Amino acid sequence: MRIISGKYAKRNLFTLKSNRTRPTSDKVKESLFNSLGQFFQGGNVLDLYAGSGALGIEAVSRGCDHASLVDINHAACTIIKKNVALTKEEQRFNVYNMRSSAALKLFSENDEKFDLVFLDPPYAKEKIAKDMLQMVKSNLLNDHAIMVAETDDHTELGEITGFSLIKEHHLGKTIVRIYRKD
């Protein structure tokens, strides 16, 4: 797995050797970022189930200002920190070893807001809708923020209050849904 484009392009990333994490493949990542737009002009990114940190690092590589990378797994956070170090711009990233619910509470207490959010939790359907609604309730999203939800091809999300589905990609057994905050 590698950074595909931007400032950190072609850097190989470390991944966790575990069946508990499912790194987003380069093919899925490339398709996703092609849909979002090749490059960003600033903004804050949240990857709530970061795994290796690849999506948040890719977003910063392509022009986002800062990424908050959250994972409950300590070993995953160790890998994320190693990958962040490869950028040589560690100040543009924060790594949080905690549950998603605790991270959302912390971000709310600190009045943080995000422009781009990646959600790829284990047990996707229930967590994605719950996390999206919690972010709206806690006022964590800037106007017209983009939420990206990655699930397997058996997971139906349906409509989520406060969001419009703007794109849906079927990539093998993976479905990537892109939502915009209303």
PDB file of N, CA and C in Angstrom, residues 22-120:
ATOM      1  N   ARG A  22      -8.756  -3.879   7.792  1.00  0.00           N
ATOM      2  CA  ARG A  22      -8.877  -4.109   6.361  1.00  0.00           C
ATOM      3  C   ARG A  22      -8.419  -2.852   5.645  1.00  0.00           C
ATOM      4  N   PRO A  23      -7.138  -2.741   5.316  1.00  0.00           N
ATOM      5  CA  PRO A  23      -6.677  -1.521   4.647  1.00  0.00           C
ATOM      6  C   PRO A  23      -7.428  -1.300   3.336  1.00  0.00           C
ATOM      7  N   THR A  24      -7.753  -0.059   3.057  1.00  0.00           N
ATOM      8  CA  THR A  24      -8.394   0.292   1.797  1.00  0.00           C
ATOM      9  C   THR A  24      -7.386   0.068   0.680  1.00  0.00           C
ATOM     10  N   SER A  25      -7.764  -0.722  -0.308  1.00  0.00           N
ATOM     11  CA  SER A  25      -6.831  -1.045  -1.391  1.00  0.00           C
ATOM     12  C   SER A  25      -6.493   0.206  -2.200  1.00  0.00           C
ATOM     13  N   ASP A  26      -5.345   0.161  -2.873  1.00  0.00           N
ATOM     14  CA  ASP A  26      -4.942   1.287  -3.717  1.00  0.00           C
ATOM     15  C   ASP A  26      -5.986   1.550  -4.803  1.00  0.00           C
ATOM     16  N   LYS A  27      -6.589   0.488  -5.342  1.00  0.00           N
ATOM     17  CA  LYS A  27      -7.609   0.641  -6.387  1.00  0.00           C
ATOM     18  C   LYS A  27      -8.818   1.412  -5.853  1.00  0.00           C
ATOM     19  N   VAL A  28      -9.295   1.030  -4.676  1.00  0.00           N
ATOM     20  CA  VAL A  28     -10.444   1.709  -4.068  1.00  0.00           C
ATOM     21  C   VAL A  28     -10.072   3.144  -3.717  1.00  0.00           C
ATOM     22  N   LYS A  29      -8.879   3.318  -3.145  1.00  0.00           N
ATOM     23  CA  LYS A  29      -8.423   4.653  -2.747  1.00  0.00           C
ATOM     24  C   LYS A  29      -8.318   5.577  -3.967  1.00  0.00           C
ATOM     25  N   GLU A  30      -7.760   5.079  -5.055  1.00  0.00           N
ATOM     26  CA  GLU A  30      -7.613   5.894  -6.259  1.00  0.00           C
ATOM     27  C   GLU A  30      -8.977   6.288  -6.822  1.00  0.00           C
ATOM     28  N   SER A  31      -9.900   5.352  -6.878  1.00  0.00           N
ATOM     29  CA  SER A  31     -11.250   5.645  -7.365  1.00  0.00           C
ATOM     30  C   SER A  31     -11.943   6.666  -6.470  1.00  0.00           C
ATOM     31  N   LEU A  32     -11.785   6.496  -5.172  1.00  0.00           N
ATOM     32  CA  LEU A  32     -12.393   7.412  -4.204  1.00  0.00           C
ATOM     33  C   LEU A  32     -11.880   8.836  -4.402  1.00  0.00           C
ATOM     34  N   PHE A  33     -10.567   8.999  -4.457  1.00  0.00           N
ATOM     35  CA  PHE A  33     -10.000  10.342  -4.588  1.00  0.00           C
ATOM     36  C   PHE A  33     -10.260  10.941  -5.970  1.00  0.00           C
ATOM     37  N   ASN A  34     -10.393  10.111  -6.993  1.00  0.00           N
ATOM     38  CA  ASN A  34     -10.797  10.630  -8.302  1.00  0.00           C
ATOM     39  C   ASN A  34     -12.208  11.211  -8.220  1.00  0.00           C
ATOM     40  N   SER A  35     -13.072  10.574  -7.437  1.00  0.00           N
ATOM     41  CA  SER A  35     -14.449  11.062  -7.264  1.00  0.00           C
ATOM     42  C   SER A  35     -14.503  12.335  -6.440  1.00  0.00           C
ATOM     43  N   LEU A  36     -13.660  12.414  -5.430  1.00  0.00           N
ATOM     44  CA  LEU A  36     -13.664  13.582  -4.547  1.00  0.00           C
ATOM     45  C   LEU A  36     -13.032  14.797  -5.209  1.00  0.00           C
ATOM     46  N   GLY A  37     -12.214  14.557  -6.193  1.00  0.00           N
ATOM     47  CA  GLY A  37     -11.426  15.631  -6.803  1.00  0.00           C
ATOM     48  C   GLY A  37      -9.979  15.317  -6.512  1.00  0.00           C
ATOM     49  N   GLN A  38      -9.146  15.477  -7.483  1.00  0.00           N
ATOM     50  CA  GLN A  38      -7.748  15.074  -7.346  1.00  0.00           C
ATOM     51  C   GLN A  38      -7.041  15.759  -6.185  1.00  0.00           C
ATOM     52  N   PHE A  39      -7.301  17.045  -6.003  1.00  0.00           N
ATOM     53  CA  PHE A  39      -6.570  17.786  -4.982  1.00  0.00           C
ATOM     54  C   PHE A  39      -7.524  18.680  -4.208  1.00  0.00           C
ATOM     55  N   PHE A  40      -7.148  18.994  -2.986  1.00  0.00           N
ATOM     56  CA  PHE A  40      -7.960  19.815  -2.097  1.00  0.00           C
ATOM     57  C   PHE A  40      -7.258  21.140  -1.847  1.00  0.00           C
ATOM     58  N   GLN A  41      -8.040  22.132  -1.480  1.00  0.00           N
ATOM     59  CA  GLN A  41      -7.467  23.422  -1.104  1.00  0.00           C
ATOM     60  C   GLN A  41      -7.777  23.643   0.362  1.00  0.00           C
ATOM     61  N   GLY A  42      -6.977  23.030   1.201  1.00  0.00           N
ATOM     62  CA  GLY A  42      -7.134  23.179   2.638  1.00  0.00           C
ATOM     63  C   GLY A  42      -8.218  22.287   3.198  1.00  0.00           C
ATOM     64  N   GLY A  43      -8.536  22.542   4.466  1.00  0.00           N
ATOM     65  CA  GLY A  43      -9.577  21.778   5.145  1.00  0.00           C
ATOM     66  C   GLY A  43      -9.012  20.774   6.128  1.00  0.00           C
ATOM     67  N   ASN A  44      -9.867  20.376   7.049  1.00  0.00           N
ATOM     68  CA  ASN A  44      -9.498  19.402   8.079  1.00  0.00           C
ATOM     69  C   ASN A  44     -10.172  18.071   7.801  1.00  0.00           C
ATOM     70  N   VAL A  45      -9.403  17.000   7.990  1.00  0.00           N
ATOM     71  CA  VAL A  45      -9.846  15.646   7.695  1.00  0.00           C
ATOM     72  C   VAL A  45      -9.946  14.850   8.987  1.00  0.00           C
ATOM     73  N   LEU A  46     -10.958  13.994   9.062  1.00  0.00           N
ATOM     74  CA  LEU A  46     -11.098  13.044  10.162  1.00  0.00           C
ATOM     75  C   LEU A  46     -11.215  11.653   9.577  1.00  0.00           C
ATOM     76  N   ASP A  47     -10.340  10.754  10.005  1.00  0.00           N
ATOM     77  CA  ASP A  47     -10.481   9.334   9.680  1.00  0.00           C
ATOM     78  C   ASP A  47     -10.773   8.645  11.000  1.00  0.00           C
ATOM     79  N   LEU A  48     -12.039   8.269  11.194  1.00  0.00           N
ATOM     80  CA  LEU A  48     -12.504   7.819  12.500  1.00  0.00           C
ATOM     81  C   LEU A  48     -12.141   6.378  12.823  1.00  0.00           C
ATOM     82  N   TYR A  49     -11.833   5.580  11.823  1.00  0.00           N
ATOM     83  CA  TYR A  49     -11.384   4.193  12.021  1.00  0.00           C
ATOM     84  C   TYR A  49     -10.160   4.029  11.134  1.00  0.00           C
ATOM     85  N   ALA A  50      -9.063   4.652  11.517  1.00  0.00           N
ATOM     86  CA  ALA A  50      -7.957   4.934  10.599  1.00  0.00           C
ATOM     87  C   ALA A  50      -7.149   3.724  10.150  1.00  0.00           C
ATOM     88  N   GLY A  51      -7.064   2.667  10.938  1.00  0.00           N
ATOM     89  CA  GLY A  51      -6.296   1.492  10.518  1.00  0.00           C
ATOM     90  C   GLY A  51      -4.829   1.804  10.325  1.00  0.00           C
ATOM     91  N   SER A  52      -4.406   2.086   9.095  1.00  0.00           N
ATOM     92  CA  SER A  52      -3.014   2.451   8.799  1.00  0.00           C
ATOM     93  C   SER A  52      -2.844   3.964   8.663  1.00  0.00           C
ATOM     94  N   GLY A  53      -3.959   4.691   8.603  1.00  0.00           N
ATOM     95  CA  GLY A  53      -3.900   6.139   8.402  1.00  0.00           C
ATOM     96  C   GLY A  53      -3.832   6.548   6.943  1.00  0.00           C
ATOM     97  N   ALA A  54      -3.910   5.575   6.035  1.00  0.00           N
ATOM     98  CA  ALA A  54      -3.687   5.834   4.611  1.00  0.00           C
ATOM     99  C   ALA A  54      -4.623   6.885   4.021  1.00  0.00           C
ATOM    100  N   LEU A  55      -5.906   6.857   4.371  1.00  0.00           N
ATOM    101  CA  LEU A  55      -6.848   7.805   3.762  1.00  0.00           C
ATOM    102  C   LEU A  55      -6.574   9.235   4.217  1.00  0.00           C
ATOM    103  N   GLY A  56      -6.344   9.420   5.502  1.00  0.00           N
ATOM    104  CA  GLY A  56      -6.042  10.758   6.011  1.00  0.00           C
ATOM    105  C   GLY A  56      -4.727  11.291   5.478  1.00  0.00           C
ATOM    106  N   ILE A  57      -3.727  10.432   5.403  1.00  0.00           N
ATOM    107  CA  ILE A  57      -2.423  10.848   4.872  1.00  0.00           C
ATOM    108  C   ILE A  57      -2.550  11.200   3.388  1.00  0.00           C
ATOM    109  N   GLU A  58      -3.306  10.402   2.642  1.00  0.00           N
ATOM    110  CA  GLU A  58      -3.540  10.693   1.217  1.00  0.00           C
ATOM    111  C   GLU A  58      -4.222  12.050   1.051  1.00  0.00           C
ATOM    112  N   ALA A  59      -5.211  12.348   1.899  1.00  0.00           N
ATOM    113  CA  ALA A  59      -5.929  13.630   1.807  1.00  0.00           C
ATOM    114  C   ALA A  59      -4.993  14.810   2.074  1.00  0.00           C
ATOM    115  N   VAL A  60      -4.123  14.688   3.065  1.00  0.00           N
ATOM    116  CA  VAL A  60      -3.161  15.760   3.350  1.00  0.00           C
ATOM    117  C   VAL A  60      -2.147  15.853   2.211  1.00  0.00           C
ATOM    118  N   SER A  61      -1.729  14.722   1.679  1.00  0.00           N
ATOM    119  CA  SER A  61      -0.812  14.717   0.542  1.00  0.00           C
ATOM    120  C   SER A  61      -1.392  15.497  -0.636  1.00  0.00           C
ATOM    121  N   ARG A  62      -2.718  15.465  -0.765  1.00  0.00           N
ATOM    122  CA  ARG A  62      -3.400  16.118  -1.887  1.00  0.00           C
ATOM    123  C   ARG A  62      -3.890  17.520  -1.550  1.00  0.00           C
ATOM    124  N   GLY A  63      -3.499  18.071  -0.408  1.00  0.00           N
ATOM    125  CA  GLY A  63      -3.789  19.479  -0.160  1.00  0.00           C
ATOM    126  C   GLY A  63      -4.601  19.828   1.066  1.00  0.00           C
ATOM    127  N   CYS A  64      -5.133  18.852   1.790  1.00  0.00           N
ATOM    128  CA  CYS A  64      -5.821  19.179   3.042  1.00  0.00           C
ATOM    129  C   CYS A  64      -4.786  19.671   4.051  1.00  0.00           C
ATOM    130  N   ASP A  65      -5.224  20.509   4.973  1.00  0.00           N
ATOM    131  CA  ASP A  65      -4.297  21.111   5.935  1.00  0.00           C
ATOM    132  C   ASP A  65      -3.883  20.174   7.054  1.00  0.00           C
ATOM    133  N   HIS A  66      -4.835  19.395   7.559  1.00  0.00           N
ATOM    134  CA  HIS A  66      -4.597  18.639   8.784  1.00  0.00           C
ATOM    135  C   HIS A  66      -5.484  17.402   8.811  1.00  0.00           C
ATOM    136  N   ALA A  67      -4.983  16.331   9.433  1.00  0.00           N
ATOM    137  CA  ALA A  67      -5.780  15.114   9.595  1.00  0.00           C
ATOM    138  C   ALA A  67      -5.745  14.641  11.038  1.00  0.00           C
ATOM    139  N   SER A  68      -6.916  14.278  11.540  1.00  0.00           N
ATOM    140  CA  SER A  68      -7.058  13.617  12.838  1.00  0.00           C
ATOM    141  C   SER A  68      -7.348  12.154  12.547  1.00  0.00           C
ATOM    142  N   LEU A  69      -6.486  11.277  13.049  1.00  0.00           N
ATOM    143  CA  LEU A  69      -6.557   9.850  12.752  1.00  0.00           C
ATOM    144  C   LEU A  69      -6.865   9.097  14.036  1.00  0.00           C
ATOM    145  N   VAL A  70      -7.995   8.400  14.059  1.00  0.00           N
ATOM    146  CA  VAL A  70      -8.488   7.746  15.268  1.00  0.00           C
ATOM    147  C   VAL A  70      -8.563   6.245  15.054  1.00  0.00           C
ATOM    148  N   ASP A  71      -8.068   5.493  16.014  1.00  0.00           N
ATOM    149  CA  ASP A  71      -8.262   4.048  16.012  1.00  0.00           C
ATOM    150  C   ASP A  71      -8.203   3.545  17.445  1.00  0.00           C
ATOM    151  N   ILE A  72      -9.047   2.584  17.765  1.00  0.00           N
ATOM    152  CA  ILE A  72      -9.081   2.027  19.117  1.00  0.00           C
ATOM    153  C   ILE A  72      -7.926   1.050  19.347  1.00  0.00           C
ATOM    154  N   ASN A  73      -7.395   0.486  18.272  1.00  0.00           N
ATOM    155  CA  ASN A  73      -6.358  -0.538  18.355  1.00  0.00           C
ATOM    156  C   ASN A  73      -4.976   0.108  18.551  1.00  0.00           C
ATOM    157  N   HIS A  74      -4.328  -0.230  19.654  1.00  0.00           N
ATOM    158  CA  HIS A  74      -3.017   0.356  19.967  1.00  0.00           C
ATOM    159  C   HIS A  74      -1.978   0.032  18.882  1.00  0.00           C
ATOM    160  N   ALA A  75      -1.968  -1.210  18.407  1.00  0.00           N
ATOM    161  CA  ALA A  75      -1.003  -1.592  17.367  1.00  0.00           C
ATOM    162  C   ALA A  75      -1.251  -0.796  16.081  1.00  0.00           C
ATOM    163  N   ALA A  76      -2.514  -0.556  15.754  1.00  0.00           N
ATOM    164  CA  ALA A  76      -2.838   0.255  14.573  1.00  0.00           C
ATOM    165  C   ALA A  76      -2.307   1.674  14.750  1.00  0.00           C
ATOM    166  N   CYS A  77      -2.454   2.234  15.940  1.00  0.00           N
ATOM    167  CA  CYS A  77      -1.957   3.599  16.186  1.00  0.00           C
ATOM    168  C   CYS A  77      -0.438   3.669  16.075  1.00  0.00           C
ATOM    169  N   THR A  78       0.237   2.613  16.463  1.00  0.00           N
ATOM    170  CA  THR A  78       1.693   2.554  16.302  1.00  0.00           C
ATOM    171  C   THR A  78       2.052   2.598  14.815  1.00  0.00           C
ATOM    172  N   ILE A  79       1.326   1.842  14.001  1.00  0.00           N
ATOM    173  CA  ILE A  79       1.541   1.846  12.547  1.00  0.00           C
ATOM    174  C   ILE A  79       1.222   3.222  11.961  1.00  0.00           C
ATOM    175  N   ILE A  80       0.109   3.819  12.405  1.00  0.00           N
ATOM    176  CA  ILE A  80      -0.268   5.153  11.914  1.00  0.00           C
ATOM    177  C   ILE A  80       0.860   6.147  12.189  1.00  0.00           C
ATOM    178  N   LYS A  81       1.414   6.111  13.396  1.00  0.00           N
ATOM    179  CA  LYS A  81       2.498   7.040  13.745  1.00  0.00           C
ATOM    180  C   LYS A  81       3.722   6.820  12.866  1.00  0.00           C
ATOM    181  N   LYS A  82       4.029   5.560  12.543  1.00  0.00           N
ATOM    182  CA  LYS A  82       5.149   5.278  11.637  1.00  0.00           C
ATOM    183  C   LYS A  82       4.872   5.849  10.246  1.00  0.00           C
ATOM    184  N   ASN A  83       3.634   5.707   9.788  1.00  0.00           N
ATOM    185  CA  ASN A  83       3.271   6.235   8.469  1.00  0.00           C
ATOM    186  C   ASN A  83       3.281   7.757   8.449  1.00  0.00           C
ATOM    187  N   VAL A  84       2.803   8.371   9.511  1.00  0.00           N
ATOM    188  CA  VAL A  84       2.838   9.834   9.615  1.00  0.00           C
ATOM    189  C   VAL A  84       4.287  10.319   9.580  1.00  0.00           C
ATOM    190  N   ALA A  85       5.181   9.600  10.248  1.00  0.00           N
ATOM    191  CA  ALA A  85       6.598   9.987  10.265  1.00  0.00           C
ATOM    192  C   ALA A  85       7.196   9.981   8.853  1.00  0.00           C
ATOM    193  N   LEU A  86       6.684   9.126   7.977  1.00  0.00           N
ATOM    194  CA  LEU A  86       7.177   9.084   6.593  1.00  0.00           C
ATOM    195  C   LEU A  86       6.919  10.388   5.848  1.00  0.00           C
ATOM    196  N   THR A  87       5.933  11.162   6.295  1.00  0.00           N
ATOM    197  CA  THR A  87       5.609  12.435   5.632  1.00  0.00           C
ATOM    198  C   THR A  87       6.612  13.524   5.985  1.00  0.00           C
ATOM    199  N   LYS A  88       7.293  13.359   7.099  1.00  0.00           N
ATOM    200  CA  LYS A  88       8.217  14.360   7.639  1.00  0.00           C
ATOM    201  C   LYS A  88       7.492  15.675   7.961  1.00  0.00           C
ATOM    202  N   GLU A  89       6.184  15.585   8.143  1.00  0.00           N
ATOM    203  CA  GLU A  89       5.361  16.740   8.525  1.00  0.00           C
ATOM    204  C   GLU A  89       4.371  16.313   9.612  1.00  0.00           C
ATOM    205  N   GLU A  90       4.917  15.761  10.680  1.00  0.00           N
ATOM    206  CA  GLU A  90       4.086  15.212  11.748  1.00  0.00           C
ATOM    207  C   GLU A  90       3.126  16.230  12.352  1.00  0.00           C
ATOM    208  N   GLN A  91       3.468  17.521  12.277  1.00  0.00           N
ATOM    209  CA  GLN A  91       2.622  18.564  12.862  1.00  0.00           C
ATOM    210  C   GLN A  91       1.277  18.680  12.136  1.00  0.00           C
ATOM    211  N   ARG A  92       1.153  18.087  10.985  1.00  0.00           N
ATOM    212  CA  ARG A  92      -0.098  18.156  10.220  1.00  0.00           C
ATOM    213  C   ARG A  92      -1.060  17.018  10.560  1.00  0.00           C
ATOM    214  N   PHE A  93      -0.668  16.209  11.556  1.00  0.00           N
ATOM    215  CA  PHE A  93      -1.462  15.036  11.919  1.00  0.00           C
ATOM    216  C   PHE A  93      -1.580  14.909  13.431  1.00  0.00           C
ATOM    217  N   ASN A  94      -2.729  14.420  13.886  1.00  0.00           N
ATOM    218  CA  ASN A  94      -2.898  14.012  15.276  1.00  0.00           C
ATOM    219  C   ASN A  94      -3.416  12.585  15.260  1.00  0.00           C
ATOM    220  N   VAL A  95      -2.831  11.746  16.108  1.00  0.00           N
ATOM    221  CA  VAL A  95      -3.235  10.346  16.204  1.00  0.00           C
ATOM    222  C   VAL A  95      -3.868  10.134  17.570  1.00  0.00           C
ATOM    223  N   TYR A  96      -5.058   9.551  17.569  1.00  0.00           N
ATOM    224  CA  TYR A  96      -5.810   9.321  18.805  1.00  0.00           C
ATOM    225  C   TYR A  96      -6.079   7.832  18.957  1.00  0.00           C
ATOM    226  N   ASN A  97      -5.601   7.262  20.064  1.00  0.00           N
ATOM    227  CA  ASN A  97      -5.832   5.857  20.372  1.00  0.00           C
ATOM    228  C   ASN A  97      -7.030   5.791  21.327  1.00  0.00           C
ATOM    229  N   MET A  98      -8.236   5.734  20.753  1.00  0.00           N
ATOM    230  CA  MET A  98      -9.450   5.726  21.570  1.00  0.00           C
ATOM    231  C   MET A  98     -10.646   5.270  20.734  1.00  0.00           C
ATOM    232  N   ARG A  99     -11.741   5.022  21.419  1.00  0.00           N
ATOM    233  CA  ARG A  99     -12.997   4.667  20.750  1.00  0.00           C
ATOM    234  C   ARG A  99     -13.496   5.857  19.929  1.00  0.00           C
ATOM    235  N   SER A 100     -14.233   5.565  18.896  1.00  0.00           N
ATOM    236  CA  SER A 100     -14.777   6.633  18.052  1.00  0.00           C
ATOM    237  C   SER A 100     -15.677   7.562  18.860  1.00  0.00           C
ATOM    238  N   SER A 101     -16.486   7.011  19.747  1.00  0.00           N
ATOM    239  CA  SER A 101     -17.399   7.843  20.547  1.00  0.00           C
ATOM    240  C   SER A 101     -16.628   8.798  21.450  1.00  0.00           C
ATOM    241  N   ALA A 102     -15.531   8.334  22.037  1.00  0.00           N
ATOM    242  CA  ALA A 102     -14.701   9.195  22.895  1.00  0.00           C
ATOM    243  C   ALA A 102     -14.022  10.282  22.061  1.00  0.00           C
ATOM    244  N   ALA A 103     -13.582   9.925  20.865  1.00  0.00           N
ATOM    245  CA  ALA A 103     -12.937  10.909  19.986  1.00  0.00           C
ATOM    246  C   ALA A 103     -13.931  11.995  19.581  1.00  0.00           C
ATOM    247  N   LEU A 104     -15.140  11.604  19.222  1.00  0.00           N
ATOM    248  CA  LEU A 104     -16.148  12.593  18.828  1.00  0.00           C
ATOM    249  C   LEU A 104     -16.469  13.527  19.988  1.00  0.00           C
ATOM    250  N   LYS A 105     -16.521  12.984  21.189  1.00  0.00           N
ATOM    251  CA  LYS A 105     -16.768  13.815  22.377  1.00  0.00           C
ATOM    252  C   LYS A 105     -15.614  14.802  22.575  1.00  0.00           C
ATOM    253  N   LEU A 106     -14.378  14.318  22.457  1.00  0.00           N
ATOM    254  CA  LEU A 106     -13.198  15.174  22.605  1.00  0.00           C
ATOM    255  C   LEU A 106     -13.196  16.288  21.552  1.00  0.00           C
ATOM    256  N   PHE A 107     -13.471  15.941  20.313  1.00  0.00           N
ATOM    257  CA  PHE A 107     -13.495  16.946  19.244  1.00  0.00           C
ATOM    258  C   PHE A 107     -14.570  17.995  19.508  1.00  0.00           C
ATOM    259  N   SER A 108     -15.709  17.562  20.024  1.00  0.00           N
ATOM    260  CA  SER A 108     -16.790  18.497  20.353  1.00  0.00           C
ATOM    261  C   SER A 108     -16.362  19.451  21.466  1.00  0.00           C
ATOM    262  N   GLU A 109     -15.734  18.905  22.505  1.00  0.00           N
ATOM    263  CA  GLU A 109     -15.257  19.732  23.624  1.00  0.00           C
ATOM    264  C   GLU A 109     -14.216  20.750  23.171  1.00  0.00           C
ATOM    265  N   ASN A 110     -13.434  20.393  22.147  1.00  0.00           N
ATOM    266  CA  ASN A 110     -12.378  21.275  21.632  1.00  0.00           C
ATOM    267  C   ASN A 110     -12.855  22.154  20.469  1.00  0.00           C
ATOM    268  N   ASP A 111     -14.145  22.116  20.187  1.00  0.00           N
ATOM    269  CA  ASP A 111     -14.738  22.911  19.094  1.00  0.00           C
ATOM    270  C   ASP A 111     -14.055  22.677  17.747  1.00  0.00           C
ATOM    271  N   GLU A 112     -13.680  21.437  17.491  1.00  0.00           N
ATOM    272  CA  GLU A 112     -13.062  21.114  16.199  1.00  0.00           C
ATOM    273  C   GLU A 112     -14.149  20.888  15.156  1.00  0.00           C
ATOM    274  N   LYS A 113     -13.823  21.217  13.916  1.00  0.00           N
ATOM    275  CA  LYS A 113     -14.749  21.007  12.799  1.00  0.00           C
ATOM    276  C   LYS A 113     -13.989  20.378  11.638  1.00  0.00           C
ATOM    277  N   PHE A 114     -14.705  19.563  10.885  1.00  0.00           N
ATOM    278  CA  PHE A 114     -14.087  18.823   9.792  1.00  0.00           C
ATOM    279  C   PHE A 114     -14.797  19.095   8.473  1.00  0.00           C
ATOM    280  N   ASP A 115     -14.007  19.018   7.401  1.00  0.00           N
ATOM    281  CA  ASP A 115     -14.507  19.224   6.043  1.00  0.00           C
ATOM    282  C   ASP A 115     -14.647  17.912   5.284  1.00  0.00           C
ATOM    283  N   LEU A 116     -13.866  16.921   5.690  1.00  0.00           N
ATOM    284  CA  LEU A 116     -13.848  15.620   5.027  1.00  0.00           C
ATOM    285  C   LEU A 116     -13.712  14.554   6.103  1.00  0.00           C
ATOM    286  N   VAL A 117     -14.608  13.567   6.074  1.00  0.00           N
ATOM    287  CA  VAL A 117     -14.601  12.509   7.090  1.00  0.00           C
ATOM    288  C   VAL A 117     -14.644  11.158   6.396  1.00  0.00           C
ATOM    289  N   PHE A 118     -13.761  10.256   6.836  1.00  0.00           N
ATOM    290  CA  PHE A 118     -13.744   8.880   6.344  1.00  0.00           C
ATOM    291  C   PHE A 118     -14.281   7.960   7.430  1.00  0.00           C
ATOM    292  N   LEU A 119     -15.235   7.108   7.051  1.00  0.00           N
ATOM    293  CA  LEU A 119     -15.820   6.136   7.975  1.00  0.00           C
ATOM    294  C   LEU A 119     -15.733   4.751   7.353  1.00  0.00           C
ATOM    295  N   ASP A 120     -14.942   3.895   7.954  1.00  0.00           N
ATOM    296  CA  ASP A 120     -14.821   2.506   7.502  1.00  0.00           C
ATOM    297  C   ASP A 120     -14.740   1.613   8.735  1.00  0.00           C
TER     298      ASP A 120
END
